[in-house]
Short mmCIF file of C-alpha atoms in Angstrom, two decimals:
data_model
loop_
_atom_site.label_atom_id
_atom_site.label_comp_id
_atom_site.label_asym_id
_atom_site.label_seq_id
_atom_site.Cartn_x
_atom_site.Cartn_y
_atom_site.Cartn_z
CA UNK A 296 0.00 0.00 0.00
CA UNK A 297 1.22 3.35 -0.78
CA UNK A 298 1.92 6.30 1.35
CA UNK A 299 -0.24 8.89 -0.54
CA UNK A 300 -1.71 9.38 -3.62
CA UNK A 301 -1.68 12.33 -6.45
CA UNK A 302 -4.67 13.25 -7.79
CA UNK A 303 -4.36 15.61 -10.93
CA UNK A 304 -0.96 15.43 -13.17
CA UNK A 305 -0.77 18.58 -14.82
CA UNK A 306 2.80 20.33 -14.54
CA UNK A 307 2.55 21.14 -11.16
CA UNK A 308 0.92 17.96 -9.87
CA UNK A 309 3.67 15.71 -11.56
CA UNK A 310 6.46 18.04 -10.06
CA UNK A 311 4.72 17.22 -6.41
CA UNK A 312 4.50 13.70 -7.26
CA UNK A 313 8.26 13.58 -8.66
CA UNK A 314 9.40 15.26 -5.55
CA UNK A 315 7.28 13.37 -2.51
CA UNK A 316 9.18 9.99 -4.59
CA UNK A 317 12.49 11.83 -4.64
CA UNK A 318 12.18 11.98 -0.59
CA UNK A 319 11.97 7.98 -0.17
CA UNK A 320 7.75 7.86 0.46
CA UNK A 321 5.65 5.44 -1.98
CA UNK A 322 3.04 6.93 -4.42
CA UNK A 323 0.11 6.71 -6.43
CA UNK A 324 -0.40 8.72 -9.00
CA UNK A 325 -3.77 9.11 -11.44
CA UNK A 326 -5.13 11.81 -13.91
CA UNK A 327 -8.76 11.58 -15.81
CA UNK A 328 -6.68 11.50 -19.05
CA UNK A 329 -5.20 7.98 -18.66
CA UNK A 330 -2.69 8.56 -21.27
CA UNK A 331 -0.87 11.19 -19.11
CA UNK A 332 -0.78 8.42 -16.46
CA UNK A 333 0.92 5.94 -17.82
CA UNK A 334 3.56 8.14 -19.84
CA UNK A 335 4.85 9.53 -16.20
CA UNK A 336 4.83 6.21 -14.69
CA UNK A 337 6.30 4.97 -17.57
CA UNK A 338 9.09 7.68 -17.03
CA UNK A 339 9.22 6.87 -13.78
CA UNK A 340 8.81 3.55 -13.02
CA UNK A 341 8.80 4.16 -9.03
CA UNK A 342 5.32 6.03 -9.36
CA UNK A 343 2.43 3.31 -9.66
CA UNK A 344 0.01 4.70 -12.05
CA UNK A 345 -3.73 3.61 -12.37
CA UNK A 346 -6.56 3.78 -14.63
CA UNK A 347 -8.88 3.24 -12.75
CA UNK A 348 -10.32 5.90 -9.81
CA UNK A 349 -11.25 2.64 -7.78
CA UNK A 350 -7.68 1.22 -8.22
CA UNK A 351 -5.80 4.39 -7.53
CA UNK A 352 -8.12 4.72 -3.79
CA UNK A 353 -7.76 1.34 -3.03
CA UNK A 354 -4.12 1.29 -3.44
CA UNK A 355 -3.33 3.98 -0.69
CA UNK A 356 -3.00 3.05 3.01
CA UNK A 357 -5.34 4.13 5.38
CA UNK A 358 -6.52 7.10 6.33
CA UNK A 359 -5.76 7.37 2.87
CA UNK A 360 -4.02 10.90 1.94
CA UNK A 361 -4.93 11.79 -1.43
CA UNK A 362 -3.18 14.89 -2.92
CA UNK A 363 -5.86 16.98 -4.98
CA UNK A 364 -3.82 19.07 -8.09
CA UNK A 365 -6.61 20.26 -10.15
CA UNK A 366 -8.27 24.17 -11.30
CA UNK A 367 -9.44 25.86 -8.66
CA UNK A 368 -13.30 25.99 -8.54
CA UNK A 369 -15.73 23.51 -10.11
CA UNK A 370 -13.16 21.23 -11.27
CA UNK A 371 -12.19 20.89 -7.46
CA UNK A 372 -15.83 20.01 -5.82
CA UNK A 373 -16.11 17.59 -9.43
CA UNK A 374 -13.14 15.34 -8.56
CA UNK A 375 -14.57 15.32 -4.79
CA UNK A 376 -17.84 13.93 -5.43
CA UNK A 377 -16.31 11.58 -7.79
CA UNK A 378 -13.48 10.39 -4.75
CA UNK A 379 -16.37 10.56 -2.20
CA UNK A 380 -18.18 7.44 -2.64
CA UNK A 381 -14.81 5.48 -2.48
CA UNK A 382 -13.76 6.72 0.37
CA UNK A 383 -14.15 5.86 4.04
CA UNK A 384 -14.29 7.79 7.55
CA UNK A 385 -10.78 9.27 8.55
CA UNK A 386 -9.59 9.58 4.62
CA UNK A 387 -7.70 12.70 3.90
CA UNK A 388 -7.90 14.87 0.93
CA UNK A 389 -5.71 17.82 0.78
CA UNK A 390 -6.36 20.35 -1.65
CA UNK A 391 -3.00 22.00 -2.84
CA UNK A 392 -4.63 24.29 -5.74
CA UNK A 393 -5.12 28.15 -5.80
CA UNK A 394 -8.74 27.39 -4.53
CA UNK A 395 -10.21 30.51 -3.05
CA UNK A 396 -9.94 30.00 0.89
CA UNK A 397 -14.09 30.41 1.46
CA UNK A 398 -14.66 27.64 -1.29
CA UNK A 399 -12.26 25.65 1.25
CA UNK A 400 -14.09 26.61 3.99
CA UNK A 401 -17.24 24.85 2.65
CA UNK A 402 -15.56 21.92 1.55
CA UNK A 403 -14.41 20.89 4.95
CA UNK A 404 -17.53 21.85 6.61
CA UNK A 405 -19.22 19.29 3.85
CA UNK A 406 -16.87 16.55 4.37
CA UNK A 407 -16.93 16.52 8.04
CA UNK A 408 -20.38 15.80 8.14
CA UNK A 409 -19.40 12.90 6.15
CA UNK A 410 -16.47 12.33 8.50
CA UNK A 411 -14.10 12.82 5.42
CA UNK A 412 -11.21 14.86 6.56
CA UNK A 413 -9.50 18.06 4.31
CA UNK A 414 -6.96 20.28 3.91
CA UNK A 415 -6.38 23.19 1.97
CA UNK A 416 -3.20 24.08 1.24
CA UNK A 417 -1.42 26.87 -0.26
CA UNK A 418 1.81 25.84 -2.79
CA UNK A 419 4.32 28.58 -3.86
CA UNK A 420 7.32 27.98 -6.12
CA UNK A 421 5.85 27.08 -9.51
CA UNK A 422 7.06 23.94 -11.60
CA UNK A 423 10.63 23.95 -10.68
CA UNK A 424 9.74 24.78 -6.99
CA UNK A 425 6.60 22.07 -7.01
CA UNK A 426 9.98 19.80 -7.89
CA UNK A 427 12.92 20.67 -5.64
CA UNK A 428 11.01 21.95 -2.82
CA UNK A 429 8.16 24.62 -2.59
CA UNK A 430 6.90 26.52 -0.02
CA UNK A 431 3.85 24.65 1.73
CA UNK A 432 0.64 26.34 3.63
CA UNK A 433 -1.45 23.81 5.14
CA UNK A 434 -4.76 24.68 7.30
CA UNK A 435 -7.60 22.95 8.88
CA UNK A 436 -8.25 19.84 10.77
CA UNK A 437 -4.77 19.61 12.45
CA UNK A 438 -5.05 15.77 13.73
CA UNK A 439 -5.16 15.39 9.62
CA UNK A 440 -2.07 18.06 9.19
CA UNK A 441 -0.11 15.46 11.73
CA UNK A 442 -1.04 12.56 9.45
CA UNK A 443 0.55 14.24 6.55
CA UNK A 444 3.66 16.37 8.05
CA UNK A 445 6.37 14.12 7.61
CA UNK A 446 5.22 14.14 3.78
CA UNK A 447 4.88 17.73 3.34
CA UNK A 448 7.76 18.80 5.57
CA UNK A 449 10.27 16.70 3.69
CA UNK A 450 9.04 17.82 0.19
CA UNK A 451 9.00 21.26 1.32
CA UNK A 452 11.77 23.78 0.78
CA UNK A 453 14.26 24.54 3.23
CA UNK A 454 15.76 27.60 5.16
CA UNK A 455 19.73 28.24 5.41
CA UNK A 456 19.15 27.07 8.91
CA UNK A 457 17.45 23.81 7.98
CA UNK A 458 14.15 24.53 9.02
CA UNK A 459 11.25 23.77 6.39
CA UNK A 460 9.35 25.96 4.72
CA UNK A 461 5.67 24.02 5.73
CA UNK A 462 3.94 24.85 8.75
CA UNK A 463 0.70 24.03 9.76
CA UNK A 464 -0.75 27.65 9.25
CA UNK A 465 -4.08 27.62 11.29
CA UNK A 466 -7.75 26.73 11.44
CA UNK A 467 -10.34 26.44 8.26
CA UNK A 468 -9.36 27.91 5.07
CA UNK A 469 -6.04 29.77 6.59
CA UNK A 470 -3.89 28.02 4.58
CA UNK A 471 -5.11 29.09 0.96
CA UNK A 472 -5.86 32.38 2.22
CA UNK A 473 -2.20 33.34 3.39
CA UNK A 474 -1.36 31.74 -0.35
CA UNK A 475 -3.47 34.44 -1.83
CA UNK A 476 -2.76 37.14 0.05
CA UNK A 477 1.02 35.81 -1.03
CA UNK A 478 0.31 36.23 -4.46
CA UNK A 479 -1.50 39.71 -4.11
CA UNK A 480 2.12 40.93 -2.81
CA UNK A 481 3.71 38.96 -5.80
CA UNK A 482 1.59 40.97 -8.22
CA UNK A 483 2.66 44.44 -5.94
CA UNK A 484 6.48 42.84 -6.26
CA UNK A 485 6.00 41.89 -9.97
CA UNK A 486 4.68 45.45 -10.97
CA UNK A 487 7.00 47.45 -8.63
CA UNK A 488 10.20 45.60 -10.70
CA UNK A 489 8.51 46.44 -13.86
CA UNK A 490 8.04 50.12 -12.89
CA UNK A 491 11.73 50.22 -11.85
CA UNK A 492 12.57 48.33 -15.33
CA UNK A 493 10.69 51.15 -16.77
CA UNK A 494 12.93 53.76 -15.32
CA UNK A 495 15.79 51.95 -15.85
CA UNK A 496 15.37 52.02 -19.79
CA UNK A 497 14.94 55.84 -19.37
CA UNK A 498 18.19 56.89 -17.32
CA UNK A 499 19.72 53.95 -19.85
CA UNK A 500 17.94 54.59 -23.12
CA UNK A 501 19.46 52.03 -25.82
CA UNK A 502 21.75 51.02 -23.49
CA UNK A 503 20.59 47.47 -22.85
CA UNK A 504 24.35 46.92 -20.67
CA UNK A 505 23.72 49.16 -18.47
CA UNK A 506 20.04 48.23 -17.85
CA UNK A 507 21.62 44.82 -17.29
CA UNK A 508 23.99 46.53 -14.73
CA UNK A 509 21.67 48.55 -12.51
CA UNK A 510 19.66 45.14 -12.02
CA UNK A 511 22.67 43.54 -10.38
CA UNK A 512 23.10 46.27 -8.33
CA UNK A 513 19.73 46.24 -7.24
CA UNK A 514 19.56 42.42 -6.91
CA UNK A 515 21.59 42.32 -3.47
CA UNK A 516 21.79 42.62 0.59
CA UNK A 517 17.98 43.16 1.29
CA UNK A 518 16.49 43.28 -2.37
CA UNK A 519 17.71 39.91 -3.38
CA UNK A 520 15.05 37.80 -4.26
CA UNK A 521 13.96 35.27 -6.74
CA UNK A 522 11.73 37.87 -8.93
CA UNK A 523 15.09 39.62 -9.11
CA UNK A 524 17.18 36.27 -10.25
CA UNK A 525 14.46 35.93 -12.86
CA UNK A 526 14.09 39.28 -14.05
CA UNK A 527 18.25 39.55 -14.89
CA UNK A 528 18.07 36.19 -16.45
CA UNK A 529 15.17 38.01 -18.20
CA UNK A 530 17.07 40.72 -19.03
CA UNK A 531 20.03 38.56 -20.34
CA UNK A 532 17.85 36.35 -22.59
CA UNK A 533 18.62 36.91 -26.47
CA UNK A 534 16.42 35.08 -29.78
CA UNK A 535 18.59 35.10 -32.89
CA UNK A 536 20.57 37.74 -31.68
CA UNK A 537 18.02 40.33 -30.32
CA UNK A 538 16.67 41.04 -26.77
CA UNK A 539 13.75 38.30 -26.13
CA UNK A 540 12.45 40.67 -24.05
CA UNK A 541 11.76 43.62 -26.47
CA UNK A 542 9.47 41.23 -28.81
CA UNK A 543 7.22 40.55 -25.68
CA UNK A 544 4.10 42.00 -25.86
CA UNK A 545 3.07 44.03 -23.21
CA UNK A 546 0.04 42.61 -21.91
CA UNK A 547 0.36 41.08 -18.39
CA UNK A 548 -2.67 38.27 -17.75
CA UNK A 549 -3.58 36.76 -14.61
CA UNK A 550 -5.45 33.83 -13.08
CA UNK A 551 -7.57 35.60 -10.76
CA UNK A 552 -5.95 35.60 -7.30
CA UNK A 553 -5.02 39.30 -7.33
CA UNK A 554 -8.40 39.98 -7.88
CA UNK A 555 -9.64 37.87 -4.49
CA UNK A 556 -6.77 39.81 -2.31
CA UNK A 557 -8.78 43.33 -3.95
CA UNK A 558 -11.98 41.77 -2.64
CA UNK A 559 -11.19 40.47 0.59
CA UNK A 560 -9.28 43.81 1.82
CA UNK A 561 -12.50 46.27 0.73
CA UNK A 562 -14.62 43.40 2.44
CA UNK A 563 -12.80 43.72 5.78
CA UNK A 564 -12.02 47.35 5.13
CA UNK A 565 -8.24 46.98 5.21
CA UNK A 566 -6.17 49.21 2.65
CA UNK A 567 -4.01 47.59 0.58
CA UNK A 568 -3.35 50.32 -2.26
CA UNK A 569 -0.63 49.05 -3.46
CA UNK A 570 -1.99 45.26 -4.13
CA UNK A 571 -5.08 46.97 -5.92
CA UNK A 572 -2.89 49.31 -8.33
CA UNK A 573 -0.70 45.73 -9.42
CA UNK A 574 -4.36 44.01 -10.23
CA UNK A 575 -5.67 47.42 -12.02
CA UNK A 576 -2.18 47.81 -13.61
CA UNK A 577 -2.52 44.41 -15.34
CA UNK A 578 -6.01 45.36 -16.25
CA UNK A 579 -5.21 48.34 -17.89
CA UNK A 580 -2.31 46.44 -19.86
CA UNK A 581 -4.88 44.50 -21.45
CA UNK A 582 -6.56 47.57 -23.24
CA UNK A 583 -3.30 47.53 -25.84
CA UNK A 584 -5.33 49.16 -28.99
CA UNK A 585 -7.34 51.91 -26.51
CA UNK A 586 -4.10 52.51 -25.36
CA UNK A 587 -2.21 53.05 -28.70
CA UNK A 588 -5.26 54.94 -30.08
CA UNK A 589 -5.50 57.33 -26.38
CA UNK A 590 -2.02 57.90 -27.33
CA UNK A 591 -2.47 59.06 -30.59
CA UNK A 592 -5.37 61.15 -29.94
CA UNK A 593 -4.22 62.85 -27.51
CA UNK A 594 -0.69 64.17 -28.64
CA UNK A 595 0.98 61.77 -25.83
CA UNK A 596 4.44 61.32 -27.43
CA UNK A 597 6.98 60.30 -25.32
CA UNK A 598 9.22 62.87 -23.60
CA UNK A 599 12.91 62.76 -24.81
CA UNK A 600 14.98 60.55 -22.56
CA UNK A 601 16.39 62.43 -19.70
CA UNK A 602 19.33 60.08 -18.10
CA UNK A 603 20.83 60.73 -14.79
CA UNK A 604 23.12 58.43 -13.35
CA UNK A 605 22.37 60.04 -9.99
CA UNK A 606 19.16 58.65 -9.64
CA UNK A 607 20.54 54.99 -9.81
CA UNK A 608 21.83 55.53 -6.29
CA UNK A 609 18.23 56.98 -4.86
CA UNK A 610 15.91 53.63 -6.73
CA UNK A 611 18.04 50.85 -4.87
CA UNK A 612 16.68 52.73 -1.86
CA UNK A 613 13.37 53.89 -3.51
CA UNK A 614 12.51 50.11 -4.25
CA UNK A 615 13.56 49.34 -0.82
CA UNK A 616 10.80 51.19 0.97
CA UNK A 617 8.21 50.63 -1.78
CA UNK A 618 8.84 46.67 -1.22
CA UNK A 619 8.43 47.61 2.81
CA UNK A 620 5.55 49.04 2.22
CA UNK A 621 3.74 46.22 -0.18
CA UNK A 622 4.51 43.92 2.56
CA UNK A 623 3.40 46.30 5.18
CA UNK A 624 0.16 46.18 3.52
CA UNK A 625 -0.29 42.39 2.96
CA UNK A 626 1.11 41.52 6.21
CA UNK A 627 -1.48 43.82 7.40
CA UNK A 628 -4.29 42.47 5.84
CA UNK A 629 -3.33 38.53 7.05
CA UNK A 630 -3.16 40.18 11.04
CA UNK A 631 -6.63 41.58 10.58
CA UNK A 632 -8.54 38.46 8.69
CA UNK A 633 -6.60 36.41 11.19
CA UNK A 634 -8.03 38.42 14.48
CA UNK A 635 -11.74 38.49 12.77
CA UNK A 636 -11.91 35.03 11.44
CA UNK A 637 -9.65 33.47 14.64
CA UNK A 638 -7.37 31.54 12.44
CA UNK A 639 -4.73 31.09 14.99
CA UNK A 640 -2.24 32.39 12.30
CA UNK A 641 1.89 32.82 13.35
CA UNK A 642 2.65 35.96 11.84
CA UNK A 643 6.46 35.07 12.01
CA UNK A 644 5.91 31.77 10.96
CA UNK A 645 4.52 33.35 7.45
CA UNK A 646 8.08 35.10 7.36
CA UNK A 647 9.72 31.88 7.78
CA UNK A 648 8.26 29.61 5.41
CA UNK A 649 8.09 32.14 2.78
CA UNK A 650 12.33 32.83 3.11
CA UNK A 651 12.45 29.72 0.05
CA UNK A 652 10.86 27.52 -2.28
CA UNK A 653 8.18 30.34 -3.05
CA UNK A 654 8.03 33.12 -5.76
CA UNK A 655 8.44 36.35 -3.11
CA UNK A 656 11.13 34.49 -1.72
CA UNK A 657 13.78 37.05 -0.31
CA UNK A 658 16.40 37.85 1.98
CA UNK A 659 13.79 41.07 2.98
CA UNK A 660 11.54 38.61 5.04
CA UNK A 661 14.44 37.85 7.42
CA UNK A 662 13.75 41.67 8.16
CA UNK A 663 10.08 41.01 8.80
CA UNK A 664 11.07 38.00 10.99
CA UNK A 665 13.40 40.36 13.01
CA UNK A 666 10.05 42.19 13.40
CA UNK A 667 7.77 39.74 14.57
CA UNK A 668 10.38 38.41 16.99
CA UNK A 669 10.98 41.44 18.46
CA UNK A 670 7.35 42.11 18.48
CA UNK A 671 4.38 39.50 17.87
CA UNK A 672 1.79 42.04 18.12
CA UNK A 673 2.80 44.72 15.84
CA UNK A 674 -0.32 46.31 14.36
CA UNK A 675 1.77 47.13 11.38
CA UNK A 676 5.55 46.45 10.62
CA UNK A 677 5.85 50.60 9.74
CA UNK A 678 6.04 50.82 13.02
CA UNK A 679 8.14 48.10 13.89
CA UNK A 680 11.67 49.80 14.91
CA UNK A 681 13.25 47.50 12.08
CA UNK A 682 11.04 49.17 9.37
CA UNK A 683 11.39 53.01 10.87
CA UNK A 684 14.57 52.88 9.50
CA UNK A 685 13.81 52.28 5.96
CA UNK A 686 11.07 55.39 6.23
CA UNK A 687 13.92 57.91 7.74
CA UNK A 688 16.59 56.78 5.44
CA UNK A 689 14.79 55.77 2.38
CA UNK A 690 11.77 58.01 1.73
CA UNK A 691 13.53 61.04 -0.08
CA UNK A 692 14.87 58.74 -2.50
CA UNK A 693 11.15 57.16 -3.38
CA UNK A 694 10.21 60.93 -3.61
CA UNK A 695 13.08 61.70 -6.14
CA UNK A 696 12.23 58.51 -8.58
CA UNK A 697 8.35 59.43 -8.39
CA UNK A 698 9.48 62.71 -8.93
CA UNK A 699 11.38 61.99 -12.41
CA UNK A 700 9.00 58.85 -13.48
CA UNK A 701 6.30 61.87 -13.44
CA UNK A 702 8.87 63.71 -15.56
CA UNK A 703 9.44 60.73 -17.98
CA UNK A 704 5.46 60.11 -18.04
CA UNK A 705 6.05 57.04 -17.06
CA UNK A 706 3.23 55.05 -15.44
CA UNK A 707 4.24 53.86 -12.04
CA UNK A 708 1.04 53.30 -10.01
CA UNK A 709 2.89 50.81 -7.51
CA UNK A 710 5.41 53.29 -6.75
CA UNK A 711 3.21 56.01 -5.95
CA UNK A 712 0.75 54.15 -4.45
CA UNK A 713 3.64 52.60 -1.71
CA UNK A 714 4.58 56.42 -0.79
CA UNK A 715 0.90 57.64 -0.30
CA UNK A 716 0.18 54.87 1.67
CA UNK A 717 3.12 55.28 4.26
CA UNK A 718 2.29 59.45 4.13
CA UNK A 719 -1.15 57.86 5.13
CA UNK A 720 -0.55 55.98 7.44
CA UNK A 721 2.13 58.01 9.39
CA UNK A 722 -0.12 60.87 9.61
CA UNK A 723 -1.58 61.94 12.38
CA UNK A 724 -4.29 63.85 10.94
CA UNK A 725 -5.64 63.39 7.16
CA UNK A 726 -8.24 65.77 5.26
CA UNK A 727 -10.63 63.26 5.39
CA UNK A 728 -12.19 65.90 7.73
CA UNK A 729 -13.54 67.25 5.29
CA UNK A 730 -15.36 64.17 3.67
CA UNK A 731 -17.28 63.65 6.64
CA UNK A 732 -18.57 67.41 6.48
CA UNK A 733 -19.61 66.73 3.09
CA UNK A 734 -21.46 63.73 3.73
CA UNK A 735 -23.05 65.74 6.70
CA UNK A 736 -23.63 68.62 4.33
CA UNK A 737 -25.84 67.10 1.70
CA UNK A 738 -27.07 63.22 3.16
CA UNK A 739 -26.98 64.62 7.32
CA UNK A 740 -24.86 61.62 7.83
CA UNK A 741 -23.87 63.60 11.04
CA UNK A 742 -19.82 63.15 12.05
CA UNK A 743 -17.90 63.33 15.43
CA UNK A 744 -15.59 65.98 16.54
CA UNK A 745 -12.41 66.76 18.16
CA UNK A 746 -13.51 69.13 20.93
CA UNK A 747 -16.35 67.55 22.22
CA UNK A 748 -18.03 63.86 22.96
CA UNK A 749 -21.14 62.92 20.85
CA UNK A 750 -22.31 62.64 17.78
CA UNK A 751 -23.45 66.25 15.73
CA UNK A 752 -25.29 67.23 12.63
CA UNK A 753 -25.09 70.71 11.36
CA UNK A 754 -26.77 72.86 8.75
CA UNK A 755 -23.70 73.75 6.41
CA UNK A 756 -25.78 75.81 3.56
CA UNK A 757 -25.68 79.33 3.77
#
């Protein structure tokens, strides 16, 4: 009998099943399309493949743990009520899609009543991660988490320290909603390098070397990441002797999990500007021919190039603080789901297991680890004494490379959006003052005041 089976063989499903082998445990593997079956086992003679649904259950020892690898959504709840009536009390089926964490929610609710255990759990890391070792978020019924840990933990990722990048991240549907709050800072990380890349073709224009260069200067001590690694390898890549890059299209499409982080935060009230303006920014990427029509129309031509070596000191620093405050906001938004919904969620933990495997892996979550450990509670890590520094020492320079990206008409929501939301949130007092008058003014929607206790209405019209 095998140790656990794979459900779904697409590329990252295989990748999982390649790597829980790889780490000495037995597995079953099946997919609906046989033939994909039996040309990985095939390849891999140490994976049992089966054709049949009944075959593939019966071969797993019990509780049976059955590794679920399919589209989020119907697909998921599909290939449950097909498993369902082969399974027995105690089974475990862990969902390691991009499900949206509610859907999860329901799920387990529906197969406890059956007294069919699940858990849903976040994967980070892509194909080549989903190989040598992702990062893992598991949630829910943790009696089930224990059954599978040994599994998970050894095919996760690991730290410079040793430590795996799998934890069991809290009650209900915790674990896929830390993985898409994750990706909702990838798409803020994503579009922040992009708007750098933009700047960098300005101060560099037809200078592809130099491009090349600022990247690797960028690409160290607290900046270095894997989006970083990618985008110079990116940067590097040539197709019969011209920049791969340049013939790209630019048009950046996305599978809906940015969009879920946008709902969530205006459901629980929690700003997130930055997260939005990477979801809107891909949106408005997609309106190419508006775009090159607006353009025309409107007499947009591009301003001449304006380089300024300067400014290459100032964006290693600018992107600094912007990337403080994209996590600032996402970390933000897991605390306050986590207090409302009473996942049981380790803050630090998230900083931990996110250090490899996944795709905002970086040396800049040891900082928000220093954070947490000096502080568990901190309602926001712009006030953690570890990110104060980056606002005193860093905020000029975001100022001077919004300043000439406005000169350059270059579009750099992400940017802008990280500054206003630290000037937000570091102020004392906002003009929002006046918003409440207004709503007093013309819908008597009445507002407090500074001066005095209560609640007041006044008659504003003259």
């Amino acid at each position: 009998m095998n140790n656990i089976g794979v459900y779904g063989l697409g590329v990252m499903g295989q990748s999982l099943a390649r790597n829980i082998m790889s780490k000495g445990f037995t597995v079953s593997i099946y997919n609906i399309e046989t033939e994909v079956t039996e040309k990985l086992a095939k390849t891999y003679p140490s994976l049992d493949g089966y054709m049949s649904l009944e075959d593939f259950v019966n071969s797993l020892e019990q509780p049976r743990k059955i590794i679920l690898m399919v589209t989020a959504g119907r697909v998921v709840d599909s290939v449950i009520n097909s498993l369902k009536p082969l399974l027995e009390q105690g089974d475990i089926l862990i969902d390691c899609g991009n499900s949206f964490y509610e859907d999860t929610e329901r799920r387990m609710q529906e197969l406890e009543e059956l007294g069919l255990r699940f858990i849903g759990s976040g994967v980070s890391g892509g194909e080549k991660g989903a190989l040598y070792g992702p990062s893992i978020m598991p949630s829910g019924d943790y009696a089930a988490y224990r059954e599978i840990e040994e599994i998970f933990t050894a095919m996760a990722a690991k730290n410079e320290d040793g430590s795996s990048c799998c934890t069991y991240i809290g009650r209900k549907g915790s674990g896929h909603f830390v993985k898409m709050v994750h990706n909702g800072i990838e798409y803020a990380d994503m579009q922040l390098i992009a708007e750098c890349y933009g700047i960098g073709k300005r101060l560099f224009p037809n200078d592809r070397t130099a491009v090349q260069k600022l990247f690797s200067q960028l690409n160290k001590d607290n900046l270095k990441s894997y989006l970083l690694d990618i985008t110079q390898d990116i940067l590097d890549k040539k197709e019969d002797g011209e920049w791969l890059l340049d013939k790209v299209l630019d048009v950046a499409k996305q599978k809906g999990t940015g969009k879920w982080t946008a709902r969530v935060s205006l459901e629980y009230g929690v700003p997130v500007p930055s997260l939005l303006e990477a979801v809107e920014a891909r949106f408005l990427s997609a309106m190419k021919e508006e775009r090159i029509a607006a353009q025309q129309c409107c007499n947009s031509e591009e301003v001449p190039c304006k380089g300024d070596v300067s400014l290459t000191a100032s964006l290693y620093k600018a992107m600094l603080l912007a990337k403080t405050s994209i996590y600032a906001q996402g970390f933000a938004l897991i605390s306050s789901v986590n207090k409302e919904c009473s996942y049981g969620i380790d803050m630090k933990q998230l900083s931990v297991i996110w250090q490899n495997g996944c795709i905002i892996k970086s040396e800049f979550l040891k900082e928000i680890y220093q954070a947490y450990e000096k502080n568990p509670d901190v309602s926001n890590l712009l006030v953690s004494p570890v990110f104060i520094k980056h606002i005193q020492e860093c905020r000029t320079a975001l100022q001077e490379v919004i300043h000439y990206a406005m000169e350059q008409r270059l579009y750099v929501p992400v940017l802008c959006s990280a500054l206003n939301y630290i000037n937000g949130y570091t102020s004392a007092e906002l003009e929002t003052n006046l918003i409440q008058a207004q709503r007093d003014c013309f819908g008597a929607h009445t507002y407090e005041r500074v001066d005095q206790e209560g609640v007041f209405h006044s008659d504003w019209l003259k």
